Amino acid sequence: NNREYDRAVEILQKGTYYHATAPNIWALLGSAYQLSDQDSLALEALDVSLELDASQIGAYITLGFIYDERGDWDKAIEVYDQVLTISPDDALLLNNYAYLLAQKGTRLEDAMSMVQKALEKSPDNPSYLDTYGWIYFVMGDYSKAMEYIQRALELNPENPDILDHIGDIYEKM
């Protein structure tokens, strides 16, 4: 949370040495590696986590995020589909998957349902509101998009992605 990713990696590496069979430590290490831009090491740690316990939701979400960031959207969708069978109501998973589908401009009704479920759990989450608005944007409903993304911006005025989305909406309008 303090953005000390290298320090987190150092601590978690020690944790995996002393607790080599603890899947949650491996998942956290994978997340720390991903946040410190070491995706290949993140993938290795996440693989170990999932080998130890295939129900590690956080490991799947990080894995899907990495594939999404790399532009390997088919692999990200495969990961998200797999974890949805384990945890169909995880708000972060639903939001991330919905945003990915919106980016691809595909299955937008599914994406809308997913992010609505996420918003039911956390109605004031700016990331979820941004995703909801972004789906409306992709669907061409710029006024609805503005409504939700503006709410997201009010809750998180420094978020560069939300600011970028506001700019995209203004450009279209």
PDB file of C-alpha atoms in Angstrom:
ATOM      1  CA  ASN A   1       0.000   0.000   0.000  1.00  0.00           C
ATOM      2  CA  ASN A   2       2.963   2.333   0.487  1.00  0.00           C
ATOM      3  CA  ARG A   3       4.293   1.589  -2.995  1.00  0.00           C
ATOM      4  CA  GLU A   4       7.452   0.038  -1.556  1.00  0.00           C
ATOM      5  CA  TYR A   5       7.255  -2.858  -3.984  1.00  0.00           C
ATOM      6  CA  ASP A   6      10.932  -3.802  -3.881  1.00  0.00           C
ATOM      7  CA  ARG A   7      10.797  -4.004  -0.093  1.00  0.00           C
ATOM      8  CA  ALA A   8       7.634  -6.101  -0.322  1.00  0.00           C
ATOM      9  CA  VAL A   9       9.369  -8.445  -2.772  1.00  0.00           C
ATOM     10  CA  GLU A  10      12.317  -8.795  -0.408  1.00  0.00           C
ATOM     11  CA  ILE A  11      10.095  -9.654   2.564  1.00  0.00           C
ATOM     12  CA  LEU A  12       7.897 -12.036   0.575  1.00  0.00           C
ATOM     13  CA  GLN A  13      10.915 -13.833  -0.899  1.00  0.00           C
ATOM     14  CA  LYS A  14      12.007 -14.576   2.663  1.00  0.00           C
ATOM     15  CA  GLY A  15       8.474 -15.696   3.401  1.00  0.00           C
ATOM     16  CA  THR A  16       8.556 -18.214   0.552  1.00  0.00           C
ATOM     17  CA  TYR A  17      11.864 -19.550   1.870  1.00  0.00           C
ATOM     18  CA  TYR A  18      10.456 -20.176   5.351  1.00  0.00           C
ATOM     19  CA  HIS A  19       6.935 -21.098   4.211  1.00  0.00           C
ATOM     20  CA  ALA A  20       7.465 -22.670   0.793  1.00  0.00           C
ATOM     21  CA  THR A  21       4.055 -24.337   0.776  1.00  0.00           C
ATOM     22  CA  ALA A  22       2.003 -21.246   1.687  1.00  0.00           C
ATOM     23  CA  PRO A  23       0.072 -20.342  -1.483  1.00  0.00           C
ATOM     24  CA  ASN A  24      -1.012 -16.938  -0.206  1.00  0.00           C
ATOM     25  CA  ILE A  25       2.599 -15.818   0.246  1.00  0.00           C
ATOM     26  CA  TRP A  26       3.400 -16.898  -3.317  1.00  0.00           C
ATOM     27  CA  ALA A  27       0.317 -15.019  -4.575  1.00  0.00           C
ATOM     28  CA  LEU A  28       1.372 -11.870  -2.715  1.00  0.00           C
ATOM     29  CA  LEU A  29       4.896 -12.242  -4.095  1.00  0.00           C
ATOM     30  CA  GLY A  30       3.443 -12.497  -7.598  1.00  0.00           C
ATOM     31  CA  SER A  31       1.444  -9.341  -6.999  1.00  0.00           C
ATOM     32  CA  ALA A  32       4.498  -7.500  -5.637  1.00  0.00           C
ATOM     33  CA  TYR A  33       6.556  -8.579  -8.652  1.00  0.00           C
ATOM     34  CA  GLN A  34       3.797  -7.396 -10.992  1.00  0.00           C
ATOM     35  CA  LEU A  35       3.632  -4.024  -9.248  1.00  0.00           C
ATOM     36  CA  SER A  36       7.415  -3.680  -9.544  1.00  0.00           C
ATOM     37  CA  ASP A  37       7.263  -4.383 -13.309  1.00  0.00           C
ATOM     38  CA  GLN A  38       8.785  -7.856 -13.080  1.00  0.00           C
ATOM     39  CA  ASP A  39       6.040  -9.747 -14.882  1.00  0.00           C
ATOM     40  CA  SER A  40       8.043 -12.867 -15.721  1.00  0.00           C
ATOM     41  CA  LEU A  41       8.881 -13.371 -12.042  1.00  0.00           C
ATOM     42  CA  ALA A  42       5.274 -12.569 -11.159  1.00  0.00           C
ATOM     43  CA  LEU A  43       4.036 -15.305 -13.492  1.00  0.00           C
ATOM     44  CA  GLU A  44       6.399 -17.827 -11.900  1.00  0.00           C
ATOM     45  CA  ALA A  45       5.268 -16.956  -8.362  1.00  0.00           C
ATOM     46  CA  LEU A  46       1.603 -17.022  -9.357  1.00  0.00           C
ATOM     47  CA  ASP A  47       2.042 -20.416 -10.984  1.00  0.00           C
ATOM     48  CA  VAL A  48       3.527 -21.775  -7.740  1.00  0.00           C
ATOM     49  CA  SER A  49       0.645 -20.279  -5.762  1.00  0.00           C
ATOM     50  CA  LEU A  50      -1.946 -21.911  -8.008  1.00  0.00           C
ATOM     51  CA  GLU A  51      -0.103 -25.244  -8.009  1.00  0.00           C
ATOM     52  CA  LEU A  52      -0.261 -25.204  -4.213  1.00  0.00           C
ATOM     53  CA  ASP A  53      -3.906 -24.114  -4.099  1.00  0.00           C
ATOM     54  CA  ALA A  54      -5.947 -23.668  -7.265  1.00  0.00           C
ATOM     55  CA  SER A  55      -8.586 -21.646  -5.394  1.00  0.00           C
ATOM     56  CA  GLN A  56      -6.381 -18.568  -4.840  1.00  0.00           C
ATOM     57  CA  ILE A  57      -8.692 -15.898  -6.288  1.00  0.00           C
ATOM     58  CA  GLY A  58      -6.129 -13.119  -5.907  1.00  0.00           C
ATOM     59  CA  ALA A  59      -3.540 -15.075  -7.865  1.00  0.00           C
ATOM     60  CA  TYR A  60      -5.954 -15.510 -10.761  1.00  0.00           C
ATOM     61  CA  ILE A  61      -6.916 -11.841 -10.729  1.00  0.00           C
ATOM     62  CA  THR A  62      -3.265 -10.775 -10.846  1.00  0.00           C
ATOM     63  CA  LEU A  63      -2.597 -13.314 -13.585  1.00  0.00           C
ATOM     64  CA  GLY A  64      -5.514 -11.998 -15.642  1.00  0.00           C
ATOM     65  CA  PHE A  65      -4.328  -8.441 -15.077  1.00  0.00           C
ATOM     66  CA  ILE A  66      -0.830  -9.284 -16.337  1.00  0.00           C
ATOM     67  CA  TYR A  67      -2.182 -10.900 -19.502  1.00  0.00           C
ATOM     68  CA  ASP A  68      -4.503  -7.945 -20.025  1.00  0.00           C
ATOM     69  CA  GLU A  69      -1.642  -5.470 -19.634  1.00  0.00           C
ATOM     70  CA  ARG A  70       0.425  -7.474 -22.117  1.00  0.00           C
ATOM     71  CA  GLY A  71      -2.424  -7.325 -24.632  1.00  0.00           C
ATOM     72  CA  ASP A  72      -2.923 -11.079 -24.499  1.00  0.00           C
ATOM     73  CA  TRP A  73      -6.654 -10.619 -24.056  1.00  0.00           C
ATOM     74  CA  ASP A  74      -7.612 -14.149 -25.047  1.00  0.00           C
ATOM     75  CA  LYS A  75      -5.389 -15.548 -22.294  1.00  0.00           C
ATOM     76  CA  ALA A  76      -6.787 -13.014 -19.810  1.00  0.00           C
ATOM     77  CA  ILE A  77     -10.345 -14.033 -20.743  1.00  0.00           C
ATOM     78  CA  GLU A  78      -9.388 -17.690 -20.302  1.00  0.00           C
ATOM     79  CA  VAL A  79      -8.045 -16.955 -16.807  1.00  0.00           C
ATOM     80  CA  TYR A  80     -11.081 -14.869 -15.838  1.00  0.00           C
ATOM     81  CA  ASP A  81     -13.480 -17.533 -17.130  1.00  0.00           C
ATOM     82  CA  GLN A  82     -11.643 -20.134 -15.080  1.00  0.00           C
ATOM     83  CA  VAL A  83     -11.768 -18.148 -11.853  1.00  0.00           C
ATOM     84  CA  LEU A  84     -15.422 -17.181 -12.367  1.00  0.00           C
ATOM     85  CA  THR A  85     -16.283 -20.834 -11.848  1.00  0.00           C
ATOM     86  CA  ILE A  86     -14.559 -20.648  -8.455  1.00  0.00           C
ATOM     87  CA  SER A  87     -15.775 -17.226  -7.342  1.00  0.00           C
ATOM     88  CA  PRO A  88     -18.629 -15.891  -9.481  1.00  0.00           C
ATOM     89  CA  ASP A  89     -19.384 -13.015  -7.099  1.00  0.00           C
ATOM     90  CA  ASP A  90     -15.922 -11.530  -6.524  1.00  0.00           C
ATOM     91  CA  ALA A  91     -16.374  -7.803  -7.190  1.00  0.00           C
ATOM     92  CA  LEU A  92     -12.792  -7.110  -8.272  1.00  0.00           C
ATOM     93  CA  LEU A  93     -12.822 -10.056 -10.648  1.00  0.00           C
ATOM     94  CA  LEU A  94     -16.164  -8.991 -12.125  1.00  0.00           C
ATOM     95  CA  ASN A  95     -14.943  -5.425 -12.607  1.00  0.00           C
ATOM     96  CA  ASN A  96     -11.636  -6.419 -14.195  1.00  0.00           C
ATOM     97  CA  TYR A  97     -13.322  -8.867 -16.544  1.00  0.00           C
ATOM     98  CA  ALA A  98     -16.001  -6.328 -17.493  1.00  0.00           C
ATOM     99  CA  TYR A  99     -13.365  -3.698 -18.249  1.00  0.00           C
ATOM    100  CA  LEU A 100     -11.409  -6.155 -20.392  1.00  0.00           C
ATOM    101  CA  LEU A 101     -14.533  -6.975 -22.396  1.00  0.00           C
ATOM    102  CA  ALA A 102     -15.246  -3.261 -22.831  1.00  0.00           C
ATOM    103  CA  GLN A 103     -11.686  -2.701 -24.062  1.00  0.00           C
ATOM    104  CA  LYS A 104     -12.232  -5.407 -26.642  1.00  0.00           C
ATOM    105  CA  GLY A 105     -15.690  -4.076 -27.485  1.00  0.00           C
ATOM    106  CA  THR A 106     -17.162  -7.543 -27.126  1.00  0.00           C
ATOM    107  CA  ARG A 107     -19.874  -9.154 -24.979  1.00  0.00           C
ATOM    108  CA  LEU A 108     -20.878  -5.725 -23.702  1.00  0.00           C
ATOM    109  CA  GLU A 109     -24.132  -6.975 -22.174  1.00  0.00           C
ATOM    110  CA  ASP A 110     -22.138  -9.541 -20.183  1.00  0.00           C
ATOM    111  CA  ALA A 111     -19.711  -6.811 -19.173  1.00  0.00           C
ATOM    112  CA  MET A 112     -22.599  -4.603 -18.043  1.00  0.00           C
ATOM    113  CA  SER A 113     -24.042  -7.415 -15.905  1.00  0.00           C
ATOM    114  CA  MET A 114     -20.661  -8.121 -14.347  1.00  0.00           C
ATOM    115  CA  VAL A 115     -19.946  -4.547 -13.338  1.00  0.00           C
ATOM    116  CA  GLN A 116     -23.506  -4.085 -12.048  1.00  0.00           C
ATOM    117  CA  LYS A 117     -22.886  -7.034  -9.712  1.00  0.00           C
ATOM    118  CA  ALA A 118     -19.621  -5.452  -8.588  1.00  0.00           C
ATOM    119  CA  LEU A 119     -21.381  -2.132  -7.954  1.00  0.00           C
ATOM    120  CA  GLU A 120     -24.055  -3.858  -5.879  1.00  0.00           C
ATOM    121  CA  LYS A 121     -21.262  -4.923  -3.520  1.00  0.00           C
ATOM    122  CA  SER A 122     -19.402  -1.615  -3.611  1.00  0.00           C
ATOM    123  CA  PRO A 123     -21.562   1.190  -5.043  1.00  0.00           C
ATOM    124  CA  ASP A 124     -19.049   3.973  -4.402  1.00  0.00           C
ATOM    125  CA  ASN A 125     -15.986   2.252  -5.819  1.00  0.00           C
ATOM    126  CA  PRO A 126     -14.549   4.699  -8.353  1.00  0.00           C
ATOM    127  CA  SER A 127     -12.938   1.947 -10.431  1.00  0.00           C
ATOM    128  CA  TYR A 128     -16.247   0.107 -10.764  1.00  0.00           C
ATOM    129  CA  LEU A 129     -18.091   3.332 -11.622  1.00  0.00           C
ATOM    130  CA  ASP A 130     -15.421   4.083 -14.225  1.00  0.00           C
ATOM    131  CA  THR A 131     -15.846   0.642 -15.774  1.00  0.00           C
ATOM    132  CA  TYR A 132     -19.615   1.066 -15.850  1.00  0.00           C
ATOM    133  CA  GLY A 133     -19.234   4.422 -17.552  1.00  0.00           C
ATOM    134  CA  TRP A 134     -16.648   3.067 -19.948  1.00  0.00           C
ATOM    135  CA  ILE A 135     -19.017   0.324 -21.093  1.00  0.00           C
ATOM    136  CA  TYR A 136     -21.611   3.005 -21.841  1.00  0.00           C
ATOM    137  CA  PHE A 137     -18.911   4.892 -23.758  1.00  0.00           C
ATOM    138  CA  VAL A 138     -18.091   1.856 -25.885  1.00  0.00           C
ATOM    139  CA  MET A 139     -21.812   1.384 -26.508  1.00  0.00           C
ATOM    140  CA  GLY A 140     -22.015   4.988 -27.755  1.00  0.00           C
ATOM    141  CA  ASP A 141     -24.126   6.383 -24.891  1.00  0.00           C
ATOM    142  CA  TYR A 142     -21.846   9.301 -24.030  1.00  0.00           C
ATOM    143  CA  SER A 143     -24.222  11.063 -21.640  1.00  0.00           C
ATOM    144  CA  LYS A 144     -24.597   7.915 -19.489  1.00  0.00           C
ATOM    145  CA  ALA A 145     -20.847   7.378 -19.737  1.00  0.00           C
ATOM    146  CA  MET A 146     -20.240  10.920 -18.496  1.00  0.00           C
ATOM    147  CA  GLU A 147     -22.680  10.449 -15.598  1.00  0.00           C
ATOM    148  CA  TYR A 148     -20.833   7.441 -14.169  1.00  0.00           C
ATOM    149  CA  ILE A 149     -17.303   8.485 -14.977  1.00  0.00           C
ATOM    150  CA  GLN A 150     -17.960  11.931 -13.482  1.00  0.00           C
ATOM    151  CA  ARG A 151     -19.086  10.195 -10.258  1.00  0.00           C
ATOM    152  CA  ALA A 152     -15.891   8.129 -10.359  1.00  0.00           C
ATOM    153  CA  LEU A 153     -13.844  11.299 -10.796  1.00  0.00           C
ATOM    154  CA  GLU A 154     -15.537  12.943  -7.808  1.00  0.00           C
ATOM    155  CA  LEU A 155     -14.499   9.965  -5.687  1.00  0.00           C
ATOM    156  CA  ASN A 156     -10.968   9.741  -7.102  1.00  0.00           C
ATOM    157  CA  PRO A 157     -10.007  13.071  -8.699  1.00  0.00           C
ATOM    158  CA  GLU A 158      -6.345  12.173  -9.256  1.00  0.00           C
ATOM    159  CA  ASN A 159      -6.856   8.887 -11.143  1.00  0.00           C
ATOM    160  CA  PRO A 160      -5.216   9.254 -14.566  1.00  0.00           C
ATOM    161  CA  ASP A 161      -7.379   6.556 -16.179  1.00  0.00           C
ATOM    162  CA  ILE A 162     -10.585   8.260 -15.090  1.00  0.00           C
ATOM    163  CA  LEU A 163      -9.255  11.618 -16.302  1.00  0.00           C
ATOM    164  CA  ASP A 164      -8.359  10.032 -19.629  1.00  0.00           C
ATOM    165  CA  HIS A 165     -11.858   8.585 -19.937  1.00  0.00           C
ATOM    166  CA  ILE A 166     -13.430  11.991 -19.197  1.00  0.00           C
ATOM    167  CA  GLY A 167     -11.279  13.456 -21.982  1.00  0.00           C
ATOM    168  CA  ASP A 168     -12.378  10.722 -24.394  1.00  0.00           C
ATOM    169  CA  ILE A 169     -16.026  11.435 -23.616  1.00  0.00           C
ATOM    170  CA  TYR A 170     -15.605  15.183 -24.125  1.00  0.00           C
ATOM    171  CA  GLU A 171     -13.915  14.497 -27.438  1.00  0.00           C
ATOM    172  CA  LYS A 172     -16.833  12.339 -28.605  1.00  0.00           C
ATOM    173  CA  MET A 173     -19.450  14.780 -27.353  1.00  0.00           C
TER     174      MET A 173
END
